[in-house]
Each structure stands twice: as structure tokens, then as C-alpha cells.
Tab-separated table of C-alpha atoms in Angstrom:
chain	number	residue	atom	x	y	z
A	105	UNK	CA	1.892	7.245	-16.741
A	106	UNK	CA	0.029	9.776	-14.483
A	107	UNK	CA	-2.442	8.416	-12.284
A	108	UNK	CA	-6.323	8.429	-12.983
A	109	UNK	CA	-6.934	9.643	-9.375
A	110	UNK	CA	-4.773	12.621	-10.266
A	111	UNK	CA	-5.548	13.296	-13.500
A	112	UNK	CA	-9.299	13.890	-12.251
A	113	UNK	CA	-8.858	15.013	-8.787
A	114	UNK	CA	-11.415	18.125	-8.575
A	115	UNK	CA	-9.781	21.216	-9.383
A	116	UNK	CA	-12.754	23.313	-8.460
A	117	UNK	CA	-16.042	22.945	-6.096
A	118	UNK	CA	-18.147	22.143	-8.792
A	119	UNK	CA	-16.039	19.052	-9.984
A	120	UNK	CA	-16.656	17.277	-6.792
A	121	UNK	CA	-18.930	14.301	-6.279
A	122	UNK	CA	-21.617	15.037	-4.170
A	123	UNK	CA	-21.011	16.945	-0.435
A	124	UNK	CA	-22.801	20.565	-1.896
A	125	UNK	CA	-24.059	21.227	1.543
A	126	UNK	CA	-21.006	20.024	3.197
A	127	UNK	CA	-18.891	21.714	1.113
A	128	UNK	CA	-20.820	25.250	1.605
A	129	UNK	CA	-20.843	24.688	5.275
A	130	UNK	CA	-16.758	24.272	4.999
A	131	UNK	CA	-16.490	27.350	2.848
A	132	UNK	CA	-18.428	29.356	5.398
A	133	UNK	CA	-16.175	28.491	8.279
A	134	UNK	CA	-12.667	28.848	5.973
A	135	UNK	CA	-13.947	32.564	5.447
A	136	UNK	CA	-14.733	32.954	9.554
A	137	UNK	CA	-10.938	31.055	10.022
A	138	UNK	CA	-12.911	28.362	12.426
A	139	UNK	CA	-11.176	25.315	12.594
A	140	UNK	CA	-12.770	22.451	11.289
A	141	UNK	CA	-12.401	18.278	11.258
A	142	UNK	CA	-13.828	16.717	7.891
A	143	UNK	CA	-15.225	13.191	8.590
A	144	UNK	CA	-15.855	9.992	7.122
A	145	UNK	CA	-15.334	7.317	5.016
A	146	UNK	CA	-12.228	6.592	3.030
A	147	UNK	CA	-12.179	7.751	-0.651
A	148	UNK	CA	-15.019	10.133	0.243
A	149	UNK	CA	-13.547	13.379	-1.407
A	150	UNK	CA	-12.007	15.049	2.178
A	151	UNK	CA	-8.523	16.166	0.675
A	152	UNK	CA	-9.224	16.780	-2.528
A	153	UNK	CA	-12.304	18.579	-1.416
A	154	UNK	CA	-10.138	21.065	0.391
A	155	UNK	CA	-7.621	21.679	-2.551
A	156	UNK	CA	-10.728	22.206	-4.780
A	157	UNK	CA	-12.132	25.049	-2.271
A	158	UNK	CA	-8.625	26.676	-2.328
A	159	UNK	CA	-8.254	26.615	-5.705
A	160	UNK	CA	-11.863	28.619	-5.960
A	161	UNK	CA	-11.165	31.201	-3.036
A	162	UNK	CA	-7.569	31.658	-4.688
A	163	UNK	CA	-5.814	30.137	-1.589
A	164	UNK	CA	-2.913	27.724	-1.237
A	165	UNK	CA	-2.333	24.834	0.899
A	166	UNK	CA	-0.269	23.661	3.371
A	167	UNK	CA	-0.602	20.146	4.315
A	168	UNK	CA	0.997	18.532	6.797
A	169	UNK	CA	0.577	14.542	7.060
A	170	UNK	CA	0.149	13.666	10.855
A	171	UNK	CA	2.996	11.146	10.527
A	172	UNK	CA	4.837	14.488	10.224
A	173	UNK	CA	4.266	15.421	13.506
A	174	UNK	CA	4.621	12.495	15.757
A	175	UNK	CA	5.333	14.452	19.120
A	176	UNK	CA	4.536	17.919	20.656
A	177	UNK	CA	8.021	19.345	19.599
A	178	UNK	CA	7.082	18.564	15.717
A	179	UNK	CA	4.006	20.222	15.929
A	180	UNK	CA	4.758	23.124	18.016
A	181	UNK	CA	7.578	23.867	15.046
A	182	UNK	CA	5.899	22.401	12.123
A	183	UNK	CA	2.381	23.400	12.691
A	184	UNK	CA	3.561	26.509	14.882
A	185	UNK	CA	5.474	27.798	12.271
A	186	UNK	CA	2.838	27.211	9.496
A	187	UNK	CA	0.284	29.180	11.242
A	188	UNK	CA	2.221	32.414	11.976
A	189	UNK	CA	4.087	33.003	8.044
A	190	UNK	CA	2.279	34.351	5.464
A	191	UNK	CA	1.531	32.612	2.382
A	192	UNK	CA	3.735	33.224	-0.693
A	193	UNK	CA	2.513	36.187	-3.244
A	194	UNK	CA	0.526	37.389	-0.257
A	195	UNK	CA	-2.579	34.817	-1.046
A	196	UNK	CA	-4.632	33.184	2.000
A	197	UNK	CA	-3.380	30.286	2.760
A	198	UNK	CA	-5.455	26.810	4.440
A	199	UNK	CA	-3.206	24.700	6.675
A	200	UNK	CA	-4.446	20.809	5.919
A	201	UNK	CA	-3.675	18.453	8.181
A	202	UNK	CA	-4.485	15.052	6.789
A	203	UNK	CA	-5.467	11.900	8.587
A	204	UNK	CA	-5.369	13.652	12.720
A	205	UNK	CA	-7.124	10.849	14.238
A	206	UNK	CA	-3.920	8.600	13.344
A	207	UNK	CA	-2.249	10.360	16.766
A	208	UNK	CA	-1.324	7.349	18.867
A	209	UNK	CA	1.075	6.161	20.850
A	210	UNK	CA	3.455	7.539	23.634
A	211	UNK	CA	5.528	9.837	20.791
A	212	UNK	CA	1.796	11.529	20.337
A	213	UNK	CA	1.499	11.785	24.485
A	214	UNK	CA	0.156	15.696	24.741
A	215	UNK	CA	0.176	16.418	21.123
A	216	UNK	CA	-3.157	16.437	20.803
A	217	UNK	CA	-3.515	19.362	23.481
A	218	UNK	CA	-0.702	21.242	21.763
A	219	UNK	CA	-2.296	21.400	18.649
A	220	UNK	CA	-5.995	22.397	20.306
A	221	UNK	CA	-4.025	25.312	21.533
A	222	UNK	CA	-2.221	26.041	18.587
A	223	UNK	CA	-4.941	26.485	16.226
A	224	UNK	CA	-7.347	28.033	18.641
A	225	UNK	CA	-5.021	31.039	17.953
A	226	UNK	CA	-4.638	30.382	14.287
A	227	UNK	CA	-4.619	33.751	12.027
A	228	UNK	CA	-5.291	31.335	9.111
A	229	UNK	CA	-8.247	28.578	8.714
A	230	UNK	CA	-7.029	25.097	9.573
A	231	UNK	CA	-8.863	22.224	8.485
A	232	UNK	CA	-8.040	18.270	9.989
A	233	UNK	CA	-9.811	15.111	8.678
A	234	UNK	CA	-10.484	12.251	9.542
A	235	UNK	CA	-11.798	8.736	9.286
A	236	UNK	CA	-13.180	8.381	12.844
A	237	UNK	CA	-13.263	12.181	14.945
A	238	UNK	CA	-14.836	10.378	18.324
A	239	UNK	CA	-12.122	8.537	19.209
A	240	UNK	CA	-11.716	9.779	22.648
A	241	UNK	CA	-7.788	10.981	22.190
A	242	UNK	CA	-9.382	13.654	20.151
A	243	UNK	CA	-11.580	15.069	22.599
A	244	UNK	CA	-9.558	18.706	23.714
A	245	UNK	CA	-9.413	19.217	19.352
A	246	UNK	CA	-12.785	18.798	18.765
A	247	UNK	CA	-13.289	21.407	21.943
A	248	UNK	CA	-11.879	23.949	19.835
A	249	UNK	CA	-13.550	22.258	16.032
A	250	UNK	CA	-16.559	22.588	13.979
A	251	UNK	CA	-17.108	18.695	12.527
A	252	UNK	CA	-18.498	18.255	9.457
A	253	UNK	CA	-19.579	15.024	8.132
A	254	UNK	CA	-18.808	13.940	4.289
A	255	UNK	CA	-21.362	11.405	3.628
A	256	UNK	CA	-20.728	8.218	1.801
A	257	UNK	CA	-20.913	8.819	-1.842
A	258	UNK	CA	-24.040	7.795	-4.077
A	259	UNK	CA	-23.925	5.339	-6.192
A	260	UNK	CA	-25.383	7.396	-8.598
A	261	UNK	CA	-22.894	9.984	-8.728
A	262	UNK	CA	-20.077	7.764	-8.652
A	263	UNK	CA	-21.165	5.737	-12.060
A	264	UNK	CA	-21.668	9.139	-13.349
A	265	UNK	CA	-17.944	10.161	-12.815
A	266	UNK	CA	-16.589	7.244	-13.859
A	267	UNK	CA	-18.503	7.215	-16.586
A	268	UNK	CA	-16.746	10.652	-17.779
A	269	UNK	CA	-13.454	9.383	-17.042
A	270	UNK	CA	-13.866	6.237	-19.241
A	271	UNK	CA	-15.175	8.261	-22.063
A	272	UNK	CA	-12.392	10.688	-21.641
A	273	UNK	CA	-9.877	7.845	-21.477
A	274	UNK	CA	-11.981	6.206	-24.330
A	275	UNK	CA	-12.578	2.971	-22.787
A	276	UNK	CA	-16.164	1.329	-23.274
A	277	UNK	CA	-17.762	0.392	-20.278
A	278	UNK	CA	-21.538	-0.314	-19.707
A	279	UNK	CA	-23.438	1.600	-16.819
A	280	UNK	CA	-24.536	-2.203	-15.854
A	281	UNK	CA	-20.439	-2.977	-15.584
A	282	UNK	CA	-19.699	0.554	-13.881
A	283	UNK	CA	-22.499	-0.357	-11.244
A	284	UNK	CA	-20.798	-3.536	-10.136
A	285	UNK	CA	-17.682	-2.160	-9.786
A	286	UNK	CA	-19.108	0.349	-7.375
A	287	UNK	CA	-20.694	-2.386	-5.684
A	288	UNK	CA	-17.086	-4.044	-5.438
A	289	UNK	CA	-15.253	-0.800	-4.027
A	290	UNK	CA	-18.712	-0.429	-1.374
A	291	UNK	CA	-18.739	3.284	-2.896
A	292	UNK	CA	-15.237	3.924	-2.389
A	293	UNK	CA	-14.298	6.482	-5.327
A	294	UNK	CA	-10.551	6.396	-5.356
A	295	UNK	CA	-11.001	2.512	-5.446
A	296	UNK	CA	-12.777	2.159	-8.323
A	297	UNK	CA	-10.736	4.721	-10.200
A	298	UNK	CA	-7.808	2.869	-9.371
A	299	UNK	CA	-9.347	-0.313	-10.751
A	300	UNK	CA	-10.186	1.578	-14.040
A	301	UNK	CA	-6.152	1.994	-13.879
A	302	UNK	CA	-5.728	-1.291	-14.521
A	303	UNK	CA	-8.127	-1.700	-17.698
A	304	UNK	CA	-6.592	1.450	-19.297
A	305	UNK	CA	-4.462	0.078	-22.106
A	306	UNK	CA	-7.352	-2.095	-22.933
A	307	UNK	CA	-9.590	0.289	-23.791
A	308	UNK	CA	-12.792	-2.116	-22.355
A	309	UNK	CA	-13.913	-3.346	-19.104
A	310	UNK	CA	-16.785	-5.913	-18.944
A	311	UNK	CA	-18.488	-8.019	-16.357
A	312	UNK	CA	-15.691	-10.709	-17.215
A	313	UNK	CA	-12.650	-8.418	-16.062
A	314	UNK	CA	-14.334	-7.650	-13.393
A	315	UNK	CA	-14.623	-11.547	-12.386
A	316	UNK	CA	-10.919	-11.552	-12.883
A	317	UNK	CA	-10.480	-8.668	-10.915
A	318	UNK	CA	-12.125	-10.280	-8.032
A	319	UNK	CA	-10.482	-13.449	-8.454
A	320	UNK	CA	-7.112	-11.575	-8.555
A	321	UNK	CA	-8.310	-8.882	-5.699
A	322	UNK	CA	-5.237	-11.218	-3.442
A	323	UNK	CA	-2.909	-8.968	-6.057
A	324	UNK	CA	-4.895	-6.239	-6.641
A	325	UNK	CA	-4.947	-5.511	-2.342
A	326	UNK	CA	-1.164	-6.446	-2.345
A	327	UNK	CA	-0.995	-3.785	-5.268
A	328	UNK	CA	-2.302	-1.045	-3.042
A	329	UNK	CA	-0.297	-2.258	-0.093
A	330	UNK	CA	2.918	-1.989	-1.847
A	331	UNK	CA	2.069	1.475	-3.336
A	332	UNK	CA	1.394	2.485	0.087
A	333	UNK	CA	4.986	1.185	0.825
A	334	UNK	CA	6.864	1.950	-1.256
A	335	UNK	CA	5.043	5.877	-2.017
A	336	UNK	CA	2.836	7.107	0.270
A	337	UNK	CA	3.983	8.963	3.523
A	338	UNK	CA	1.863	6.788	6.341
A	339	UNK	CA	4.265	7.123	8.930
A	340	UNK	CA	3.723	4.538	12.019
A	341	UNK	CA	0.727	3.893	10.677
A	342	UNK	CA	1.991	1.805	7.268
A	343	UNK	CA	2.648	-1.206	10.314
A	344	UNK	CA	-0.576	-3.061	9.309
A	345	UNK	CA	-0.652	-2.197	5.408
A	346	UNK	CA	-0.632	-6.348	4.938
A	347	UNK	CA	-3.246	-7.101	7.648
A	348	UNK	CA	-5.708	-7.094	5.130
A	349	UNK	CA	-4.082	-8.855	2.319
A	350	UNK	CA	-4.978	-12.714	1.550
A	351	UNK	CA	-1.190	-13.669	1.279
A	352	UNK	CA	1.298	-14.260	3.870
A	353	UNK	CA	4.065	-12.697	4.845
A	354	UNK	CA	6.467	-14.551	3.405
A	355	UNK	CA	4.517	-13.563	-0.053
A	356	UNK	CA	4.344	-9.958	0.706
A	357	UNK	CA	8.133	-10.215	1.297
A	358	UNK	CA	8.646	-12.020	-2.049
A	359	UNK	CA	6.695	-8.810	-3.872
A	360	UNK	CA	8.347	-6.223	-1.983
A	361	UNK	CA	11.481	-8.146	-3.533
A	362	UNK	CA	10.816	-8.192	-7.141
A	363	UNK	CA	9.662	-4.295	-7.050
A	364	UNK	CA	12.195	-2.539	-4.987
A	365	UNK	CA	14.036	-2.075	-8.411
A	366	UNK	CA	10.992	-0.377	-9.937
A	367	UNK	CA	10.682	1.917	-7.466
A	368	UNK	CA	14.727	2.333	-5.962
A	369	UNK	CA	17.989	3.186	-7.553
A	370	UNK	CA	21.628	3.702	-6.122
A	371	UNK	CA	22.004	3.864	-2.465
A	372	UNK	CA	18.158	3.552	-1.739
A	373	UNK	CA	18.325	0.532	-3.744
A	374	UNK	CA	20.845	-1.036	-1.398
A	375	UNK	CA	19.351	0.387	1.309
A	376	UNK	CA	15.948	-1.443	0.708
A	377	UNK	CA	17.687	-4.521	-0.253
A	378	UNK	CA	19.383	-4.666	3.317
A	379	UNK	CA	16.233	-3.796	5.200
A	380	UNK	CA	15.183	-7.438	3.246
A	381	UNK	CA	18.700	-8.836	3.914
A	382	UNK	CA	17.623	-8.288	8.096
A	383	UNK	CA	13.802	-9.607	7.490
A	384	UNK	CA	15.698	-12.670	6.416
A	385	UNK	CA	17.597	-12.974	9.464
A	386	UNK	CA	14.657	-12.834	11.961
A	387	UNK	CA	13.446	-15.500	9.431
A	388	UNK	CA	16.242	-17.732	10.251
A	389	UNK	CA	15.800	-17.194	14.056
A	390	UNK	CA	12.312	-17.878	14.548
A	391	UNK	CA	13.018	-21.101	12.601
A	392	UNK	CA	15.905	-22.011	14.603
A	393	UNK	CA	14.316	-21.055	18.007
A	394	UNK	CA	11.031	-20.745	17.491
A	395	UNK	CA	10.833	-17.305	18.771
A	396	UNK	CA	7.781	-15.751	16.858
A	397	UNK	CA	8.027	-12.368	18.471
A	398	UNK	CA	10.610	-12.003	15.863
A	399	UNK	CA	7.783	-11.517	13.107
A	400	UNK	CA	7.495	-7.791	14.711
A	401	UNK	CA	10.624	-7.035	13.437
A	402	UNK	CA	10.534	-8.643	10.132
A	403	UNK	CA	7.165	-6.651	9.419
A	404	UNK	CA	8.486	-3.608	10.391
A	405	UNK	CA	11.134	-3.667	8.628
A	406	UNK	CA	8.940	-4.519	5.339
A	407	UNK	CA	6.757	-2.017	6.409
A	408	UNK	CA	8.352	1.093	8.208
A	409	UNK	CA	11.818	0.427	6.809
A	410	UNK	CA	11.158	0.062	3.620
A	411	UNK	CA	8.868	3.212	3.696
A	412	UNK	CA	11.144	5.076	5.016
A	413	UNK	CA	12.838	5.154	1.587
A	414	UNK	CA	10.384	6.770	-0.413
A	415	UNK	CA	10.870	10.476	-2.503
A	416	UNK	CA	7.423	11.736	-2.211
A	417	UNK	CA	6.116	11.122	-5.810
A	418	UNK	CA	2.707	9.406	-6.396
A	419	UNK	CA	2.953	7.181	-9.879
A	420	UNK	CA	1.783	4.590	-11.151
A	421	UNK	CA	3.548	1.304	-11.242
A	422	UNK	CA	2.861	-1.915	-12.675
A	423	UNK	CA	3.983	-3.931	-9.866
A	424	UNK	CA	5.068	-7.729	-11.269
A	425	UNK	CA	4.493	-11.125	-9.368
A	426	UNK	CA	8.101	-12.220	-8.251
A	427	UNK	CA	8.827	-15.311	-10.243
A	428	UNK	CA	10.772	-16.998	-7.421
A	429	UNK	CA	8.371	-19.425	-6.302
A	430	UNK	CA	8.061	-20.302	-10.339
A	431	UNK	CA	11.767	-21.001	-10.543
A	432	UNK	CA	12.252	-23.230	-7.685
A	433	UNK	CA	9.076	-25.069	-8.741
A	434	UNK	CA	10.525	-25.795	-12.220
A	435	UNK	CA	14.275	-26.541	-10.310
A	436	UNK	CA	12.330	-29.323	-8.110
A	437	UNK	CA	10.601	-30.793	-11.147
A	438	UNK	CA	14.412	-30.587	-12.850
A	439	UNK	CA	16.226	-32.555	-9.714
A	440	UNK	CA	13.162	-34.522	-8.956
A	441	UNK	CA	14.453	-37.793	-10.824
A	442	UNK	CA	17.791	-36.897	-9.051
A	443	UNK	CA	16.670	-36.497	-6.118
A	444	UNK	CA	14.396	-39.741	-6.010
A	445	UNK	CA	18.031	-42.111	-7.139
A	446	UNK	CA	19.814	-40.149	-4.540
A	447	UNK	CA	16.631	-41.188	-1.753
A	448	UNK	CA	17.046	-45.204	-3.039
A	449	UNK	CA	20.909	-44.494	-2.584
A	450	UNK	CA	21.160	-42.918	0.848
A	451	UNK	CA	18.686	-45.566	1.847
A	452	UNK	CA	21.648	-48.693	0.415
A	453	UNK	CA	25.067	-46.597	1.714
A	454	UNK	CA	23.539	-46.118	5.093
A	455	UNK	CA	23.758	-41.961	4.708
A	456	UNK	CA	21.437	-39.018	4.815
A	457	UNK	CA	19.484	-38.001	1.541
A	458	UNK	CA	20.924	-34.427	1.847
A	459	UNK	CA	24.794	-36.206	1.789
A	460	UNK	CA	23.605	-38.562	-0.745
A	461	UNK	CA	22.602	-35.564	-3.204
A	462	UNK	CA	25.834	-33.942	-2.263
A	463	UNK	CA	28.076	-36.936	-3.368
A	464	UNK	CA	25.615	-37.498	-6.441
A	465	UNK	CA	28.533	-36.549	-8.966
A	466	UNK	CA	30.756	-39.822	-7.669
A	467	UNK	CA	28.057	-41.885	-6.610
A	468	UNK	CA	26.868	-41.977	-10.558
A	469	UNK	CA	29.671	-42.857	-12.225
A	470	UNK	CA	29.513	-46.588	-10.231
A	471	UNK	CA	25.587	-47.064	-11.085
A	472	UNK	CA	25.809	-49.824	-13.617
A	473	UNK	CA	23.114	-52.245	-14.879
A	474	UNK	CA	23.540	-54.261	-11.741
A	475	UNK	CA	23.493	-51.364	-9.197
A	476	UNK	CA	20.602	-50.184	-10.851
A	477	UNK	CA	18.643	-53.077	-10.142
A	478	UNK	CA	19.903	-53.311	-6.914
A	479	UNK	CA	18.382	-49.748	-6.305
A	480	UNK	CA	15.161	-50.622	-8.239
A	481	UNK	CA	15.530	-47.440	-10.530
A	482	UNK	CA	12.720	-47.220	-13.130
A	483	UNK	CA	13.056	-46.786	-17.074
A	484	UNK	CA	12.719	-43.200	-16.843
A	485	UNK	CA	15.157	-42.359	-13.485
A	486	UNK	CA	17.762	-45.099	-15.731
A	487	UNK	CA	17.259	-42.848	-18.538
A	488	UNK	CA	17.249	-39.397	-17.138
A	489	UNK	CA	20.727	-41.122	-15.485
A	490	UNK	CA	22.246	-42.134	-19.210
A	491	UNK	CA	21.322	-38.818	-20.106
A	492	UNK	CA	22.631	-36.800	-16.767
């Protein structure tokens, strides 16, 4: 199943929401080759806003993610190298480089510079965005930048749109329903779209799925963390994908479990598997020692590691709840009568419960009538014991 925010990503200027004097002012400088940092909030329209103006102007793209480019070497090559070929079939050509203000770290030390310099020569337009362009690591790019700020959608606009995209999926939704889901997102377009992802084999969304949503949003956030994961290329930056998620990580672990499969076959598979098989050894060692330092590890791991797997391709997948916690609740209510005869029995033979349920196949083959009322089992631990 393709996904609703590519299906409807803007193929031209006129099929984007909102921006018109943004996106004239962007045009102007691609045509003058100045280079320019889009701005602002997330699911705004700054990528597919540039893909849209090169599809008009007959240009392609080349976009480099800035996890791509982690160190002044990378970009000298990767974005050096961009800027001086020429673009296939002798078209213009934009170089995109998504997410710039994501440059931290010693591995970034003096990248920012190199890239200034780089694209202050550039014989093709170069366009950066960017969530927040004033964080001071930024300052010797924008030096060299025009910024341009894409406002915060309308609210508006964005019922509009997905208005059209229910009707074109032919799912009923009322503007009233639409409106609230808006709310929900706080205007974030690529949000709600992905919410109408969910409803799309039910062909209706009303104000009680969108209750459910929000008392599932624990699953639908660790939905977009694990597509993040397990698809999108986030570089260092996928660290804190859980930080906002309302489950631990011992959960998140637990979901990254039961979906590796869905996403990973062959050696990938087994390679995410033993990423898991390490998380699970920290786990062991900060309960043995008591070292919690060692929860870096086990989130990078889930995080980087697991990443680090992916093939490139955006899809939708219905991610499934792992039933693990499920079966061991149904195996304690199983051994729960066995467990309670093997408590009264470890407390009359002088051992441990854990030895007691370990010895449980001799011990009940010598529970009679009068052993049983030495250990004071009830009707129902006798009878689950007859029965066993």
C-alpha cells in the first residue's frame, strides 16, 4: 500500500498548501542560483515544496540528507561533487539538502564552514531547510543564505486538502471531524495525513475514532517512531526517536521485536535480531550491577543500530503490538495454582519457592489427602492437582 503522504505530495506549485509568497520568493532566488535556508515548522511543506518547484521549472533534484554528511570530508566529496556535474539530459538541477540545522557534534566540527564555502561558489541553486536556522552553529551558512520563512499552515487550508484526499480515497468525513483532527496534529499536515492512513480501509472517520485515536496516540507515536527506525535515513539524530513516546523502553524494545520481520529478511534479519540479542545483555548488566549508564547503549543500539539496516524505501506498514507480555500473562494465570502449592511446600520442606517449583514433578506424586491438609490446599489448588 503506497502511502497517503506520497500519493498527494505536490507535484506542482499550485498543489501546495498555502506559502504563495514564499514560494515566489524561492523561485526568484533558484533562477538568480542564491542559496537559500527554508524555515519552520515540521510538516510545513519545505521538501516537497522544493520538488514541486523543480518539477515546474523542469529541474531535478539532488538531495542529500545531512546525516549523509557527518564531517567536512563527506561534504567536501558529496556536496563538492554535486555542485560541479551537470545534471543528467542536460536539465538544471537544485541540490536539496534536507534537515542542515541537525549538524552537531565533534564529527560536524568545521563542516558548517566547509559547506558556506562550498555553495558560495555553487554554479547550481542550493537550497537547505530547516526547523530552527538561528541556532548559532549555523551562523557562517546563513552569511552566505537568503532565509525564507514557511509559515505554519492554516487551518483552513489544511481541512480543505484533506478534505480532497478523503473524497478521493472515498472515505466520509465531516468538516466538524476534519477540524479536530487538525486541532490534534497542532496544524501539522503530514500528521494528519498519516492519521487518515489509519482509517483508510474503513472508509469513515468520526469524532469516535478520533477518541480512540487519542486514547491509542501511546501506539500511534510508537508507530511513527518505529517507521522512523526502521525507514527513514535520520542518521545520529534517530537517538531520541522514543523520548517522546508514553512507553518505556523496555516496550519500545518489545515492538521493535515483533516488527523486525515485517520490515527485515535474510542477513538483515539476523542482523537486527543480534543488535536486540546485545540490548538484552546491557539489560542483564544494569540489573546485576546496577550500572544505568548501560541504557546508552541499549538505546542506541534500538535506535542507531537498528537504523542502520534500512533499504531506503518509504511504505507503509501495519506495525502489530508484540503479544509477549499477553503470553506470559496467560502462562502466570496457567502456573498460578502451581505456583501457590509449590509456595505452601517450600514453606513445610524448609527450601526456596524457585527449588520448590523445580522439584514440583516429584514433590506431587507424595501429596495425598493427608499432606494436603497438612499444606492447607484449597478445593480448587486440590483439584487443579487431581487434574495436573
Amino acid at each position: 500500500m503506497k502511502l497517503l503522504t506520497e500519493k498527494y505530495k505536490p507535484a506542482n506549485l499550485k498543489e501546495v498548501v498555502g506559502q504563495e509568497k514564499q514560494l515566489k520568493e524561492l523561485l526568484k532566488h533558484v533562477k538568480e542560483k542564491t542559496p537559500v535556508i527554508i524555515w519552520g515548522s515540521v510538516g510545513n511543506g519545505k521538501t516537497c515544496s522544493v520538488y514541486a518547484l523543480a518539477n515546474d521549472i523542469g529541474y531535478e533534484v539532488f538531495e542529500i540528507n545531512s546525516s549523509e554528511i557527518r564531517n567536512k570530508e563527506n561534504i567536501e566529496r558529496i556536496v563538492g561533487n554535486s555542485l560541479k556535474q551537470e545534471s543528467l539530459f542536460s536539465k538544471g538541477k537544485i541540490i536539496l539538502i534536507d534537515e542542515v540545522d541537525n549538524f552537531s557534534g565533534v564529527k560536524d566540527r568545521g563542516g558548517i564552514q566547509v559547506l558556506a564555502k562550498l555553495i558560495s561558489k555553487a554554479k547550481f541553486p542550493v537550497i537547505m531547510t530547516a526547523n530552527d536556522p538561528y541556532d548559532k552553529k549555523l551562523n557562517d551558512l546563513k552569511k552566505k543564505c537568503q532565509l525564507i520563512k514557511f509559515d505554519d499552515l492554516k487551518n483552513y487550508d489544511i481541512v480543505n486538502f484533506l478534505s480532497y484526499i478523503c473524497s478521493k480515497e472515498g472515505i466520509y468525513a465531516k468538516r466538524e471531524v476534519l477540524e479536530d483532527l487538525v486541532k490534534s496534529n497542532r496544524n501539522d499536515l503530514r500528521a494528519c495525513i498519516n492519521d487518515i492512513q489509519v482509517f483508510v480501509n474503513k472508509k469513515e472517520i468520526t469524532l469516535n475514532d478520533l477518541d480512540l485515536l487519542g486514547k491509542r496516540k501511546k501506539e500511534e507515536t510508537i508507530f511513527n517512531s518505529l517507521s522512523i527506525v526502521f525507514q527513514e535515513d535520520k542518521g545520529i539524530n534517530v537517538l531520541n526517536v522514543f523520548e517522546d513516546v508514553n512507553a518505556n523502553l523496555d516496550e519500545c524494545f518489545l515492538w521493535i521485536e515483533e516488527n523486525i520481520p515485517l520490515e527485515h529478511k535474510g542477513e538483515k534479519l539476523r542482523k537486527a535480531f543480534d543488535y536486540l540479542s546485545r540490548v538484552k545483555v546491557y539489560d542483564g548488566r544494569i540489573k546485576r550491577w546496577q550500572y544505568w549508564r548501560f541504557l546508552v547503549y541499549m538505546n542506541a543500539l534500538m535506535t542507531i543500530g537498528i537504523n542502520s539496516l534500512k533499504d531506503g524505501n518509504m511504505r507503509f506498514v501495519n506495525y502489530k503490538r508484540s503479544m509477549k507480555p499477553l503470553k506470559i500473562w496467560q502462562a502466570n494465570i496457567k502456573n498460578a495454582k502451581k505456583k501457590s502449592i509449590a509456595e505452601k511446600m517450600a514453606d513445610k520442606v524448609h527450601t526456596s519457592v524457585k527449588q520448590s517449583i523445580k522439584n514440583f514433578e516429584y514433590y506431587k506424586n507424595f501429596i495425598d489427602k493427608d499432606v494436603s491438609n497438612e499444606l492447607e490446599l484449597n478445593d480448587d489448588e486440590i483439584s487443579w492437582l487431581n487434574n495436573f
